[in-house]
Amino acid sequence: MDSFFLLMQGFETALSWSNLLYCFIGVMLGMVIGVLPGLGPVSGTALLIPITFGMEPVSAIIMLSGIFYGAMYGGTITSVLVNVPGEAASVITCIDGYEMTKKGRAGAALGVSAIGSFIGGIVAVLALTFVGPALSNFALKFGPPEFFAIMLLGMLMIVALMGKSLVRGLIAAVIGLLLAMVGQDMVTGEFRYTFGSIELMDGIDFAVMAMGLFGISEILLNAENPAKVTKPPKVKGLLPNRGEWGPTLKSVGRGTGIGMLLGVIPGANSIIASTFSYILEKKVAKDPSRFGKGAIEGVAGPETANNAHSGAALIPLFSLGLPSSPTMAVILGAFVMHGLTPGPALFTKNPDFVWGLIASMFIGNLLLLIMNMPLVGMWAKIALIPYKLLFPIILMVILVGTYSLNSSLWDVVLMLFFGIIGYIMKKLDIPMAAMIVTFILGSQLETSMLQSLSISTDGFLIFFTQPISAIIMSVALIIFAVSIYSGVKNKRGNLANDVEM
Amino acid sequence: MMSRYGSGVWAGAVIFLLALFLFVLSFQYNYSGAVGPGPGFFPTWLSGILMVLSIWYIYESMKGKNTSSESWPTGRSLKHILFIIISLVLFVILFALFGFLVASFVFLVVLFYKEYKWYTTLLMSAGMTVLIYWLFNTVLKAYLPIGGILF
């Protein structure tokens, strides 16, 4: 019941005028980013980090999280109306969503998506409210070896689950770790890989890297094959037929379960959640042949799953400090920038912050439901903003945003460099997701290893003599072995969606 | 060569050279320290592992396994991408020389010019520049220089 009272206090924080405004701005921007094809939640959150620079930490994170879960709602609209997914997790919604639109049922498709997203989102935030503190309480007992093991597990999961080729995932992960080495060593104070330049002495700024890798590279990729958005049809009626309520709500329930389960697993991104949900809906349906021809369950399930996923993804971030996806890594970067360390101590050290943020997510989901039900037609029009007008403005925001971080043109140059690297990585199918997550965890991984060794009496064996860390390490090794096996046997590819979510 | 082996081989080779370079550099840092591993421990192992991985990557690409399904841009799209990259570089140079206002205006004109009529282009670029300047300087309190090296 503790959580409940703390949550009520959180609402006090979240309901202050300024935080309410930032929450509103956040979910609104999230919707816009979701609706616009060619701008996803990762690049969206990354390019808005500098804007939050001067804000209160709690307001900044409220806004950034709002962008993240708001984008999940927005992505649906263009998928359903014009068959262009606004963000990657909504790709699967195109299949049945667009078919429903062709039959004149766009309203029902959007209606169930909004309701499903709301239910999935709220249940996931409820899980965060009650599971988060419990998990972080448990993790408070963790010492350096356990944290080392958890980070290693998280990194290996991401490598194992992302991309077509295991070796490319590993390459990305190792490069990320090496980039984290640049700058002053935390323990001895020695400068590593700085090549005598003053700028590199502080290491590579996370925001600079994220804006380049996700912002610039995405613009370059879109320049190749711009998404063509046709005029969306008019939306009439937002509720499903009377007979459809039962099956719809059941698929919403299943979608919530799948989304939450996959949300806490590092590397299982929201597109995996929505794909799984679609497959499941097709399996349990009495008449699977309806799928692909406008089955309402094929819209409700996946849309719920990706929203439940985005809420649940915050659980490992808040309680363990483990980002499970690039967007979570960007939000973790924002935490660090505002002087907060996610991890077990967050709930006890910064309760105002955590509970304010969690409360804001209840409010944000409610705002999104309102925005999506009666106002859905208005959002569809945003997708019509021509890209040729939009992309120079986005570039401008990235450029100025990067500069404003440290008033340094060097950062801008570095950011552009990462932009081109990101583009090349995308072309070579080397998963950026693995690189950004290992980059942000790199120095912690090193520190926790050194701390473990300093308390250890028998060197590296400490990771296997402590029970909890031994279990986590074994799981990590098993996952690694399985992914090598599947790589050798060429069984990868079923989940081979390196979608940077 | 490109078509026979694919870009994976070349990428692998570049990564190998990078890894080798970092590996050699890592010997400057002490391999062992007070509690065992020193500041050189991670760099040495990581760059060493990266060398092995890059060889594996080259091997995989030569065998044609798990190759990337993305294709490299050619013709018009290649030109478009290079155009964007060049205008970004131009922005940085102008920013250093003349400050934000000039750089932003020219950058936007260059990108809008092909798509819109000249007077729309000029108006939009000027308006957008002033708006961003105002937004960052007053609302977000991030100072953007209006002068550079040259004036």
XYZ file of C-alpha atoms in Angstrom, chain A residues 8 12 21 43 50 125 194 249 258 273 286 304 310 349 384 387 430 454 475 491:
20
model
C -0.767 10.138 -4.519
C 0.709 16.399 -6.400
C 1.999 21.711 -19.264
C 15.299 10.336 -32.974
C 18.965 19.796 -25.569
C 2.218 2.015 -15.619
C 41.995 11.305 -26.510
C -11.356 -6.644 -25.430
C 2.562 -9.838 -24.249
C 5.811 -7.251 -29.087
C -11.839 -19.043 -34.804
C -2.145 -2.591 -27.229
C 6.635 1.096 -23.794
C 16.787 8.757 -2.992
C 0.292 15.856 -44.892
C 8.646 16.432 -46.020
C 25.104 -3.290 -38.043
C 38.671 -5.119 -5.266
C 21.721 -17.090 -17.875
C 18.191 -20.024 -37.715
